[in-house]
Coordinates of C-alpha atoms in Angstrom, one line a residue:
X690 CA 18.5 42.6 -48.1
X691 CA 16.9 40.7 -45.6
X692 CA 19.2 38.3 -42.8
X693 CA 18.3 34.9 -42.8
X694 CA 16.7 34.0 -39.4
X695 CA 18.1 31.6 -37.5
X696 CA 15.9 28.9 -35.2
X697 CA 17.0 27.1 -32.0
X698 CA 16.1 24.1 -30.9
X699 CA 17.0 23.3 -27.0
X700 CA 16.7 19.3 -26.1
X701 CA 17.0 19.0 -21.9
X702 CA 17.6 15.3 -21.2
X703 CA 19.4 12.9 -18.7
X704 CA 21.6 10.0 -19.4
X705 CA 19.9 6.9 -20.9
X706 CA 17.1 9.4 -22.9
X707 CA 18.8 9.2 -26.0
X708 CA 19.2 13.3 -26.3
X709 CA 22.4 13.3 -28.0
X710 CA 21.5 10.4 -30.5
X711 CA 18.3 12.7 -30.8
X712 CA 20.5 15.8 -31.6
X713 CA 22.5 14.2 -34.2
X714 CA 19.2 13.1 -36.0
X715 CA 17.9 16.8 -36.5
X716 CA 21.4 17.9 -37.3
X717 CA 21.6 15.1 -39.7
X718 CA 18.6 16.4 -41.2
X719 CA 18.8 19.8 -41.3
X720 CA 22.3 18.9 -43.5
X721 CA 20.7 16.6 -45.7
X722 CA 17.8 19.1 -46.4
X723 CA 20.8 21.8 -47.4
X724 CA 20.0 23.8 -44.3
X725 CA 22.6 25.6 -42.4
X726 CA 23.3 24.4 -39.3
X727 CA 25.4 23.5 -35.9
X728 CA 24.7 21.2 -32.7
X729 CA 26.5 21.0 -29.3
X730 CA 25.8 19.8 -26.3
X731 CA 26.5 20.8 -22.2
X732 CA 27.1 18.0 -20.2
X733 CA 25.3 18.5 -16.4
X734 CA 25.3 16.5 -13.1
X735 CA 24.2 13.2 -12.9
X736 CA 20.5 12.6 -10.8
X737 CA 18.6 15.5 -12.1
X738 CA 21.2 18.1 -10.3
X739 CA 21.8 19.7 -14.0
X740 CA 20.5 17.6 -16.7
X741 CA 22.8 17.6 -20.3
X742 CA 21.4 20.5 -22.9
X743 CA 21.8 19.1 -26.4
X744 CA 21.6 22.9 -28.0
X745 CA 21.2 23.4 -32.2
X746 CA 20.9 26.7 -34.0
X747 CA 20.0 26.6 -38.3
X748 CA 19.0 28.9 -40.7
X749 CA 15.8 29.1 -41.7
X750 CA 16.6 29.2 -45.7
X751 CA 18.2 27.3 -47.2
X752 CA 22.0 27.7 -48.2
X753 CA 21.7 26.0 -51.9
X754 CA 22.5 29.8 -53.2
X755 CA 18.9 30.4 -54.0
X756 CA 18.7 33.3 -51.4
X757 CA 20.5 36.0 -51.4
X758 CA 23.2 36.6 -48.9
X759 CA 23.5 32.8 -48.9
X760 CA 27.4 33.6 -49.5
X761 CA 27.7 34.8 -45.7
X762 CA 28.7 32.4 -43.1
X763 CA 26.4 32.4 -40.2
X764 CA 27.7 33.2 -36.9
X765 CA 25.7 30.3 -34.4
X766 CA 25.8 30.5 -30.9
X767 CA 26.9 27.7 -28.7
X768 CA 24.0 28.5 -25.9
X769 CA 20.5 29.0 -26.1
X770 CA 19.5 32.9 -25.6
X771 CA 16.6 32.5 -22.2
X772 CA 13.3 34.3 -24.0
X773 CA 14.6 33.5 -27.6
X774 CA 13.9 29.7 -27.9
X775 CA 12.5 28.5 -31.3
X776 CA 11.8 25.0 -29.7
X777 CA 12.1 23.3 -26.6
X778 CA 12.1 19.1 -27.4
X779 CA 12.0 17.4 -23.7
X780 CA 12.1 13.7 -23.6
X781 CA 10.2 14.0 -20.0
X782 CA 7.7 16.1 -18.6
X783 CA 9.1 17.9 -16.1
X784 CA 12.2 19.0 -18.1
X785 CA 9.1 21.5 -19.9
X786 CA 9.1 23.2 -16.0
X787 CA 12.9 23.3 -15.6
X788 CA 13.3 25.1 -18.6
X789 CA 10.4 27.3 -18.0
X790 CA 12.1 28.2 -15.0
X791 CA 15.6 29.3 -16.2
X792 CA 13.5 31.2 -18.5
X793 CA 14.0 30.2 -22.1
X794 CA 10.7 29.2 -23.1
X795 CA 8.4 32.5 -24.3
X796 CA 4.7 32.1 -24.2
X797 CA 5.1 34.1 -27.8
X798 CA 7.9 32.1 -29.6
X799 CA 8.5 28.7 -28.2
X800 CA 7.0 25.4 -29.2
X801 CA 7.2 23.2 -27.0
X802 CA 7.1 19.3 -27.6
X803 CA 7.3 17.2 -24.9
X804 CA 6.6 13.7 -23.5
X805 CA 4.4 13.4 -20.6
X806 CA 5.9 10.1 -18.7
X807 CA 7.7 11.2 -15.8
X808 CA 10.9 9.3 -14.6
X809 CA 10.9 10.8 -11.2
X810 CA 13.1 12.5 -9.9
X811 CA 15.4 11.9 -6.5
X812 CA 14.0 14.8 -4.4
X813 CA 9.9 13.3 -5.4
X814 CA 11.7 9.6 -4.7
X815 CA 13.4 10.1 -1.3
X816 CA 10.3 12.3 0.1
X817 CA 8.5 10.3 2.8
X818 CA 5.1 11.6 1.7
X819 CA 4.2 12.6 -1.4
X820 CA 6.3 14.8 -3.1
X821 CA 5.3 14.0 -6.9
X822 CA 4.8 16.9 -9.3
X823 CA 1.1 17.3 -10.0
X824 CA 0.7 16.0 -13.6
X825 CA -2.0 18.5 -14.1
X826 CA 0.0 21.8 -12.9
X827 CA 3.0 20.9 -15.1
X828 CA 0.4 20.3 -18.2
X829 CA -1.1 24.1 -17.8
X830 CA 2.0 25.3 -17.1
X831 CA 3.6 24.0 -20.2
X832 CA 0.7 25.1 -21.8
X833 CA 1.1 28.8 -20.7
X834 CA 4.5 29.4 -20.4
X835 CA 4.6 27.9 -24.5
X836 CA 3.2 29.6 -27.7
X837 CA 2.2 26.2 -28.7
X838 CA 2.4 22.5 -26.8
X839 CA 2.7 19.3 -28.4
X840 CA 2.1 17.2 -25.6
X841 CA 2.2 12.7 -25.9
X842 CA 3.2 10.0 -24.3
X843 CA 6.8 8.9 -26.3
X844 CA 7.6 5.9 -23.7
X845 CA 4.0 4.5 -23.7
X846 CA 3.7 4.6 -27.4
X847 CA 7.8 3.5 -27.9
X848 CA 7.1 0.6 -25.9
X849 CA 3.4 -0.7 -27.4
X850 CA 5.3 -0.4 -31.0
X851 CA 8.7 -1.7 -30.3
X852 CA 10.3 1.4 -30.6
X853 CA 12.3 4.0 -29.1
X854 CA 10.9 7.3 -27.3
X855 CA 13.4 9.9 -29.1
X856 CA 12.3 8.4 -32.5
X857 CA 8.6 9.2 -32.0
X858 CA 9.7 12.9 -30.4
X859 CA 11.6 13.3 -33.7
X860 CA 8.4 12.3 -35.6
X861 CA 6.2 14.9 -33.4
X862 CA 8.7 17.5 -34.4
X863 CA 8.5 17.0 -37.7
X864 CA 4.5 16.8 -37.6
X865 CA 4.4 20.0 -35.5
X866 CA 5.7 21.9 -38.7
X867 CA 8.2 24.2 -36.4
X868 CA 11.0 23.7 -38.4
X869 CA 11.2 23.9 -42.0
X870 CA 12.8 20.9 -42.5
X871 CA 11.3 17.7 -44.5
X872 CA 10.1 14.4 -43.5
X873 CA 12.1 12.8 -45.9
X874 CA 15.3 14.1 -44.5
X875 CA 14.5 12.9 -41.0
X876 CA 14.0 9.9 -42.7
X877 CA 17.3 9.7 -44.2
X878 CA 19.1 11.3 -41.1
X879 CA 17.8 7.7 -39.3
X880 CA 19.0 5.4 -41.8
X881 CA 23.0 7.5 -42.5
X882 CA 22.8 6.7 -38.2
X883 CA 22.1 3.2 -38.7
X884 CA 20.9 2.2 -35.6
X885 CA 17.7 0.2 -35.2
X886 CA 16.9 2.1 -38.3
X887 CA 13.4 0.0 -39.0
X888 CA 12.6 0.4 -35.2
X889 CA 13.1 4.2 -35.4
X890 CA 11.8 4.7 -38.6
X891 CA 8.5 3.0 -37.1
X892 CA 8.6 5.4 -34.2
X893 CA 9.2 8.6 -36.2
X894 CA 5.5 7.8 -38.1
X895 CA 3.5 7.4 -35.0
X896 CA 5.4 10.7 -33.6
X897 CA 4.5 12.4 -37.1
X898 CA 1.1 10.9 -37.2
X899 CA -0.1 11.6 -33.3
X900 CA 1.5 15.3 -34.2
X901 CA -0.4 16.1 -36.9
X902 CA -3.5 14.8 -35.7
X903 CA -4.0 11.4 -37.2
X904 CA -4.4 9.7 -33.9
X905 CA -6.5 12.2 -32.1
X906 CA -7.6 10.0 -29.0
X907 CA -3.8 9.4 -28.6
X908 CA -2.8 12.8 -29.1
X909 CA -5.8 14.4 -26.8
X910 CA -4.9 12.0 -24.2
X911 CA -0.8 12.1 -24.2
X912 CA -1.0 15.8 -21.9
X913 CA -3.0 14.3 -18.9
X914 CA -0.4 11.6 -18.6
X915 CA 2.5 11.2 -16.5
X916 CA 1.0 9.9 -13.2
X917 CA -0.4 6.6 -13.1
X918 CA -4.6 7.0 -14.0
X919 CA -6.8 6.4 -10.6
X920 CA -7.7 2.5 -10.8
X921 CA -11.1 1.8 -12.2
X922 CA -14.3 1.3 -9.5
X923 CA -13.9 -2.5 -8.9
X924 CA -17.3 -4.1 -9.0
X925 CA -17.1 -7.3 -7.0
X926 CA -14.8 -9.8 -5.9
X927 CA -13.2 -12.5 -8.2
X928 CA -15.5 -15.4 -8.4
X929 CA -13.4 -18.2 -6.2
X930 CA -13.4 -15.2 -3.3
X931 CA -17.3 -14.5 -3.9
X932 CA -19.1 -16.8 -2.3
X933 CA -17.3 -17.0 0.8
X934 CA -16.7 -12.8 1.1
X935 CA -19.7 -11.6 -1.5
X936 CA -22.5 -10.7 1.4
X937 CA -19.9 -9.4 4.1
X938 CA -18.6 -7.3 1.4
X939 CA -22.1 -6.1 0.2
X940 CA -23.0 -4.6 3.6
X941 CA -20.5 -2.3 3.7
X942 CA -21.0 1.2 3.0
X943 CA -20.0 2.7 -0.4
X944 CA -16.9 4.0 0.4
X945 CA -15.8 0.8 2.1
X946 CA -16.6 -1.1 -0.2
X947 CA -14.4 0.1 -2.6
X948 CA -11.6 -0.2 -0.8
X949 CA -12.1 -3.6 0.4
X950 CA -12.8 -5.2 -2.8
X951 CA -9.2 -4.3 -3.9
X952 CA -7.8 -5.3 -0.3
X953 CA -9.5 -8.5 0.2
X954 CA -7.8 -10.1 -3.0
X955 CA -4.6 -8.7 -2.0
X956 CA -4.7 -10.1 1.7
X957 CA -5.6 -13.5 0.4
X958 CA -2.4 -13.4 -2.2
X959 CA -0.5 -12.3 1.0
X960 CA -1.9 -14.7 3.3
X961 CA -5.0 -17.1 3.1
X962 CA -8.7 -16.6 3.2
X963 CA -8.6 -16.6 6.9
X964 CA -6.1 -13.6 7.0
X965 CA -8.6 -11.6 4.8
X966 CA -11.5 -12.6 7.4
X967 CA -9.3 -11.4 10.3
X968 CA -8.8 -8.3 8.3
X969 CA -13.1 -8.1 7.6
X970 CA -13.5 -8.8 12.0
X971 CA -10.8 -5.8 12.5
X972 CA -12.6 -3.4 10.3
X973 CA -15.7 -4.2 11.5
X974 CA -16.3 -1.7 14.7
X975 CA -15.4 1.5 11.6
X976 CA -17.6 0.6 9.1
X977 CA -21.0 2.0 10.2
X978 CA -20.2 5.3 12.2
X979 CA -18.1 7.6 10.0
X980 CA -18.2 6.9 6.4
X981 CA -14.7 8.8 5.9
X982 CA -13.0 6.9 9.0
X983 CA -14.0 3.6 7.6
X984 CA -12.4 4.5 4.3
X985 CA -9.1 5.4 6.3
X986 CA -8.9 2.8 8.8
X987 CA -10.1 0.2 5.4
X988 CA -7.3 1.0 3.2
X989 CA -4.2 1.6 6.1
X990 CA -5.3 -1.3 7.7
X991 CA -4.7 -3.6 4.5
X992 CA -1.9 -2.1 3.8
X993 CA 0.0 -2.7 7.1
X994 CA -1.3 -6.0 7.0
X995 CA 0.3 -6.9 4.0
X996 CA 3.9 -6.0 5.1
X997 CA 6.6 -6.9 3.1
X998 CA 8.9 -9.1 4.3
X999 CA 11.3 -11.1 3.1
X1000 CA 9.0 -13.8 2.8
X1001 CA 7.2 -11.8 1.0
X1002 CA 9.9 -10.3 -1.2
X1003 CA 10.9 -13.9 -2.5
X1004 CA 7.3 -14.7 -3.5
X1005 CA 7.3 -11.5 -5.8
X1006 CA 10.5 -12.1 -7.4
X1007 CA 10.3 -15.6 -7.6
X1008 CA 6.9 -14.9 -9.6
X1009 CA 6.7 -16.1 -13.6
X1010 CA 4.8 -12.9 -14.7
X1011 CA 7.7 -11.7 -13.2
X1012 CA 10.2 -13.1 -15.4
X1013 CA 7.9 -12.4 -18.5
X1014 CA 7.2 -8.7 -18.0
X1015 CA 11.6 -8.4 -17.8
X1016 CA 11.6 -10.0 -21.4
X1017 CA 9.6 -7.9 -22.4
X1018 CA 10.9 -4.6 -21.4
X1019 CA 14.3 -6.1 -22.7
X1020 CA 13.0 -7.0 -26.0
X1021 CA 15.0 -10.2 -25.0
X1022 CA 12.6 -12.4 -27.4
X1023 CA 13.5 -16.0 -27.1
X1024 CA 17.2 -15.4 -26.1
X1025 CA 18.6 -15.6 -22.5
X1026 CA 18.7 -12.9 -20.2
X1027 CA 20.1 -12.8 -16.9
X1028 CA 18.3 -11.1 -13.8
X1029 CA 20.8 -10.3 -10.3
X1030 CA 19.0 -9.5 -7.7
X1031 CA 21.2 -7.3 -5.2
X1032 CA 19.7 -8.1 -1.7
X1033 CA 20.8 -6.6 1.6
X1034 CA 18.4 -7.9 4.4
X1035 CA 19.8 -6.9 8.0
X1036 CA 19.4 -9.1 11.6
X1037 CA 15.5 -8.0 12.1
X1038 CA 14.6 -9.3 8.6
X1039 CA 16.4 -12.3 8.1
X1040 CA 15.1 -13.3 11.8
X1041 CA 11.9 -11.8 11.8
X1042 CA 10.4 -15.2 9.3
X1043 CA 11.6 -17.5 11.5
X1044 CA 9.2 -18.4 14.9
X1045 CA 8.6 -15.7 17.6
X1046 CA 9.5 -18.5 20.5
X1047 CA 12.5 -19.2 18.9
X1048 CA 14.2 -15.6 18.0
X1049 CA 12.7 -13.5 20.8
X1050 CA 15.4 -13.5 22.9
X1051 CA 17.9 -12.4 20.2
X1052 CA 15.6 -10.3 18.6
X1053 CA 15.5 -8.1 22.0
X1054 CA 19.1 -8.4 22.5
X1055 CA 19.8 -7.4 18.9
X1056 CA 18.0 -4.1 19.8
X1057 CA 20.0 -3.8 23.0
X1058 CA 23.0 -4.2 21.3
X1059 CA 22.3 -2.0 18.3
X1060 CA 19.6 0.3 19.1
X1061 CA 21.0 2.8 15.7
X1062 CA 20.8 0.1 12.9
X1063 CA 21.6 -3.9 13.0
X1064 CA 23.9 -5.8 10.8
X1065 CA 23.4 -6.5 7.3
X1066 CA 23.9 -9.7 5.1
X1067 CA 24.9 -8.3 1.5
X1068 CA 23.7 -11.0 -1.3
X1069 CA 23.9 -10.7 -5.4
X1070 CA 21.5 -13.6 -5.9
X1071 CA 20.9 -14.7 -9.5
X1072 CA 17.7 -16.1 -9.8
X1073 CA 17.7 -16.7 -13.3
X1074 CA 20.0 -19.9 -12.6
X1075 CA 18.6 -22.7 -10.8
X1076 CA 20.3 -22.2 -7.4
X1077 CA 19.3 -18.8 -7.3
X1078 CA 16.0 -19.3 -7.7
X1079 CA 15.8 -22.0 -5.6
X1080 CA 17.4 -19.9 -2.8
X1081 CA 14.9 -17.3 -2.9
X1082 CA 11.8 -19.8 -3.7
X1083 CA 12.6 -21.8 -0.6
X1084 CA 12.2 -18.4 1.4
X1085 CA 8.9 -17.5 -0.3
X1086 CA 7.9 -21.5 1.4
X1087 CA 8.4 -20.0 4.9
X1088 CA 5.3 -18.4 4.1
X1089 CA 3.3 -20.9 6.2
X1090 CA 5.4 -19.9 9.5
X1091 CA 4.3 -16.1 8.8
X1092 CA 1.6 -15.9 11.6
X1093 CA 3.7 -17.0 14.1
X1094 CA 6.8 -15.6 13.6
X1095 CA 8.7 -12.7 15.2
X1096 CA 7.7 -10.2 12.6
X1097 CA 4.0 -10.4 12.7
X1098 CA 4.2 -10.4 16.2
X1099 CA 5.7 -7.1 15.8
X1100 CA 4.0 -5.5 13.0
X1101 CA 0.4 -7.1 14.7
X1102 CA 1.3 -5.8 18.1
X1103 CA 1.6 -2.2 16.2
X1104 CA -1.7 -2.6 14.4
X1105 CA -3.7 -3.6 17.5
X1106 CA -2.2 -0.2 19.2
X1107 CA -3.0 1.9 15.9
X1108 CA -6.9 0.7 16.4
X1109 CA -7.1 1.0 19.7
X1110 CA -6.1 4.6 19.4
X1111 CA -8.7 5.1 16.6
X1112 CA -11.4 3.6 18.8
X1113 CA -10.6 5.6 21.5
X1114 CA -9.9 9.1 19.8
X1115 CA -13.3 7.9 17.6
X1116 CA -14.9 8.1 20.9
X1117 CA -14.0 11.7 21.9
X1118 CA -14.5 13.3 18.4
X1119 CA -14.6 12.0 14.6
X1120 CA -12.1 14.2 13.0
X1121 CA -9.8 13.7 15.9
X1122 CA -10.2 9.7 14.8
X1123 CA -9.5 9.9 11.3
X1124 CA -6.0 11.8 12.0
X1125 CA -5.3 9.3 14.1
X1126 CA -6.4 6.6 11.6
X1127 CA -4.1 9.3 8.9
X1128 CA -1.0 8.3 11.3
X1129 CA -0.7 4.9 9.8
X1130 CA 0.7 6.5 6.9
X1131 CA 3.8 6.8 8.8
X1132 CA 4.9 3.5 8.9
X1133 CA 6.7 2.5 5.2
X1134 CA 10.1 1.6 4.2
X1135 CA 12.8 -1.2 5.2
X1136 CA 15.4 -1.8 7.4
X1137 CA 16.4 1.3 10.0
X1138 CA 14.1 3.7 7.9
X1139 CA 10.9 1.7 9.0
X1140 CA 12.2 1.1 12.4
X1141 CA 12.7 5.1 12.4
X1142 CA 9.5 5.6 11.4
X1143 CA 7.9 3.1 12.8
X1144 CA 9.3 5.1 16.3
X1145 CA 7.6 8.2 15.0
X1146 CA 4.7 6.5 14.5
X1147 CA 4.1 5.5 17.9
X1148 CA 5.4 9.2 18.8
X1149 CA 2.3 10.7 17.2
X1150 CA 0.1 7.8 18.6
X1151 CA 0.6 9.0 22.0
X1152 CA 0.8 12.9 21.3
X1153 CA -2.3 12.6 19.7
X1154 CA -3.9 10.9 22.8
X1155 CA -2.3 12.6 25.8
X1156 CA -3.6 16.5 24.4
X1157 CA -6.8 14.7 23.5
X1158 CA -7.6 13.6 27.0
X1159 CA -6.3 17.5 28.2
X1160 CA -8.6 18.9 26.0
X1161 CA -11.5 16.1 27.0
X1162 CA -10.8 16.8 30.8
X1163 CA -11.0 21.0 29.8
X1164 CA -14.4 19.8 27.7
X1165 CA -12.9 22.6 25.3
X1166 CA -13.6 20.2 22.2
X1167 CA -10.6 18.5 20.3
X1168 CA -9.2 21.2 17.6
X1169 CA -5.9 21.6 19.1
X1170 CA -5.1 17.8 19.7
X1171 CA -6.7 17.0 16.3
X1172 CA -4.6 19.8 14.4
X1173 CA -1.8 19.4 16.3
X1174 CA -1.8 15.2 15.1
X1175 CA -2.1 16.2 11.5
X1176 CA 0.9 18.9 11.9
X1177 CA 2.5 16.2 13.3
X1178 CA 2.3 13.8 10.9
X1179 CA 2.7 16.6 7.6
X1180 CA 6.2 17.1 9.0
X1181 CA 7.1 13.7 9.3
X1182 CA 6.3 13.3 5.2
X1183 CA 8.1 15.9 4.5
X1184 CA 11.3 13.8 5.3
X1185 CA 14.2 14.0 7.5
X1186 CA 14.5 17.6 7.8
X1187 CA 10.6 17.7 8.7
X1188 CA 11.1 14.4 11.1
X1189 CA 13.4 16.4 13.5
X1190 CA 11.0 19.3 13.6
X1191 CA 8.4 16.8 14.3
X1192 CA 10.5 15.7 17.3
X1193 CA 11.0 19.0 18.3
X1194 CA 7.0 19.7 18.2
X1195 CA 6.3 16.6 19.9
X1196 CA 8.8 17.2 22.9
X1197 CA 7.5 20.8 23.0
X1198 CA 3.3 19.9 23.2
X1199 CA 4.2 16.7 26.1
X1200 CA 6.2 19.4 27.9
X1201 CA 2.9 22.0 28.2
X1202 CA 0.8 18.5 28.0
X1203 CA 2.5 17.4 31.3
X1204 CA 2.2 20.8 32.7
X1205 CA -1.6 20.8 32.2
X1206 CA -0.8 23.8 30.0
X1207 CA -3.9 23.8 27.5
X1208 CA -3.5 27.5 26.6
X1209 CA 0.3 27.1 26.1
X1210 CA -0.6 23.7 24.0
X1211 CA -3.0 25.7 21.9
X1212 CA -0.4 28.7 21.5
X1213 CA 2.1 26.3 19.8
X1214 CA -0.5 24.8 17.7
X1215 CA -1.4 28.0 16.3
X1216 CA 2.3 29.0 16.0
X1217 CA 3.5 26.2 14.0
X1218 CA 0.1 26.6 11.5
X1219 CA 0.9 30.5 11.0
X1220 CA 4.9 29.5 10.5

């Protein structure tokens, strides 16, 4: 007599995913399709510390007394056995990786069928840089680590259908014929739950249907998503913005170019036309020496432009498309909705709108007086009623005193340093220019985190020029100041921990800078790349 075989199924999920609604489904249907079976569930740490395992074991005949042994009760286990997993169903991408990890998916048994949207996690979110799982490394390694993937986007095609992403990954399981059990019974599993039941009953086909192949682009295309796809080339400027840019914009190089015809719409939205020509006359003295420098000094100088203040913060929530792209991610329809926003600007930002003659003096007593962090103003502004909004659209009307207020006289008095530094690094040696120009990337954030890295910012500034002009006095050629800018700046993206020891670096290459010490500078350079 031959045992039964049972097959596991192992569903990794956070709260909000709908895991254990999903859990109950194939349960649900494993019951009404007189199979054997048993679900629990492990609840974990909120914020991706230990995500909640949803965890069901079922035989693989069925018990209606047409096999023998039927008679037996199974014995199921109440944890997934790490190299033994039938099938791993993760509602997000890089649950496919964590599970790989602790080991229970086998290249030679496991099925794996995942979404590839990524709800990112805190440690990629509180990174300075760029911490973001490469969409294309968690593909192949899902892809190796599995026997088979069945890879799609749930969320992208739950929300262009109305639907719910754990419907359609039900669907893909059933298409991907790993479990024995019938599309009818998923079916009726969703209706006995009664919730939303035409909504996920809708989701379930196009998770069957991509599954087994009946929307091929769909399918092909679900396992390189995940990370938003690279903008599309931009071909010229909108027509209003044409005439008066169109030939400025045509005699850029290539590579400028591109960049510019995003950035010149953008700083007119921000601004006005004449901010966008100020921003053309700044770039102007990069464009036609080092195509890669352009690029750089192009694309941070837009950016920092366009800082956001709280000018600019009430002009985007204060927006229409604004309103309409809430109702409908809330399915709210034609029925009210209410939208809080929870707002928590401190002393530089409420002051910094307001006119440079008029707050300077407090602004420089304020950082006298709080050099760590300044006060904050707390607000819960609801600006789906008519006093809230008007609150927050009379701020977004202080957009006309933005040039001469306290805050661009701060952010502008930084940008004229950052491309002075360029100019003069440019002048010594072009990849010495473009880490420089790289530096910009520093500056980010709100609140004491830009003012903390605003500080760093002008730290590598002048670390980057004092061991140039040691190494330009030496006439030794600029690796060491060049490498030791982009260390510099690596750290600092890596986030706090990497901002001290970008301290630490900086204090030790002025020391041996202000000692004369090339050799000693160039020892710590190579030091810190071999560590």
């Amino acid at each position: 007599m031959t045992e039964p075989r049972l097959l596991s199924i192992l569903i990794p999920a956070v709260g909000g995913q709908g895991g254990g609604v999903l859990s109950e489904w194939i349960v649900d249907a494993a019951d009404l399709d007189e199979y054997r079976v048993h679900g629990t569930s492990i609840p974990g740490v909120a914020q991706r510390t230990g995500s909640t395992t949803y965890y069901i074991e079922l035989m693989a005949a069925r018990g209606d007394g047409s096999n023998e042994g039927d008679d037996t009760e199974p014995v199921f286990c109440l944890y997934p056995v790490p190299g033994a997993l039938d099938v791993l169903l993760a509602p997000e991408f890089l649950e496919v990786a964590r599970m790989i990890e602790l080991g229970f998916v086998s290249p030679t048994l496991t099925t794996v069928i995942a979404s590839t949207h990524r709800l990112y996690s805190i440690h990629e979110k509180i990174a300075t840089g760029d911490a973001i799982y490469p969409i294309d490394e968690l593909t192949r390694g899902a892809a190796a680590g599995s026997r088979r993937l069945v890879a799609l986007d749930a969320l992208a095609l739950a929300r262009e259908h109305g639907t719910e992403p754990n419907a359609v990954l039900l669907g893909a399981l059933a298409g991907s014929g790993a479990l024995p059990i019938r599309d009818d019974a998923y079916r009726k599993a969703i209706e006995r739950k009664g919730v939303a039941v035409k909504a996920n009953l809708a989701g379930f086909e196009l998770g069957l249907q991509h599954a087994r192949g009946g929307d091929k682009a769909g399918a092909g295309d679900g396992g390189s998503r995940g990370a938003p796809p690279p903008p599309a080339p931009v071909a010229s400027l909108p027509g209003e913005l044409e005439a008066e840019f169109g030939a400025d914009v045509r005699a850029l190089p290539a590579a400028v170019r591109q960049v510019v015809l995003v950035a010149i719409p953008r700083l007119v939205d921000y601004q006005d036309r004449r901010y966008a020509r100020r921003y053309l006359e700044s770039l102007r003295p990069f464009v036609s020496l080092d195509a890669e420098l352009g690029s750089l000094v192009a694309r941070h100088l837009a950016v920092l432009m366009t800082y956001e203040d709280a000018v600019r913060v009430a002009e985007l929530k204060t927006r229409w498309g604004r309103f309409q792209r809430i109702r409908a991610e809330t399915r709210a329809g034609d029925g009210a909705f209410v939208v809080t926003d929870y707002l928590k600007p401190d002393l530089d930002e409420i002051w910094g709108v307001l006119p440079r003659r008029l707050v300077a003096p407090f602004a420089r007593w304020a950082e006298r007086r709080w050099p760590h962090g300044r006060p904050t103003l707390g607000q819960h502004v609801r600006t789906t009623t008519v006093s809230g909004y008007l609150r927050v659209w009379l701020l977004a009307r202080l957009r006309a005193l933005r040039p001469v207020s306290w805050r661009a006289h701060v952010e502008h008095g930084r940008i004229d340093r950052w491309l002075a530094a360029v100019a003069g690094a440019l002048a010594r040696d072009e990849a010495l220019a473009c880490e420089v120009a790289r530096l910009a990337r520093l500056v980010k954030g709100y609140g004491d985190v830009r003012r903390r890295l605003a500080a760093l910012f002008d730290t590598g500034l002048a670390l980057a020029m004092s061991a140039g002009e040691i190494e330009a006095r030496r006439r030794a050629g600029f690796a060491v100041s060049t490498a030791l800018t982009e260390r510099f700046r690596t750290l600092v993206l890596e986030g706090p921990e990497g901002e001290a020891r970008a301290v630490a670096l900086a204090e030790a290459a002025n020391a041996r800078v202000t000692a004369g010490d090339l050799d000693g500078l160039r020892t710590l350079v190579t030091r810190m790349t071999v560590s």
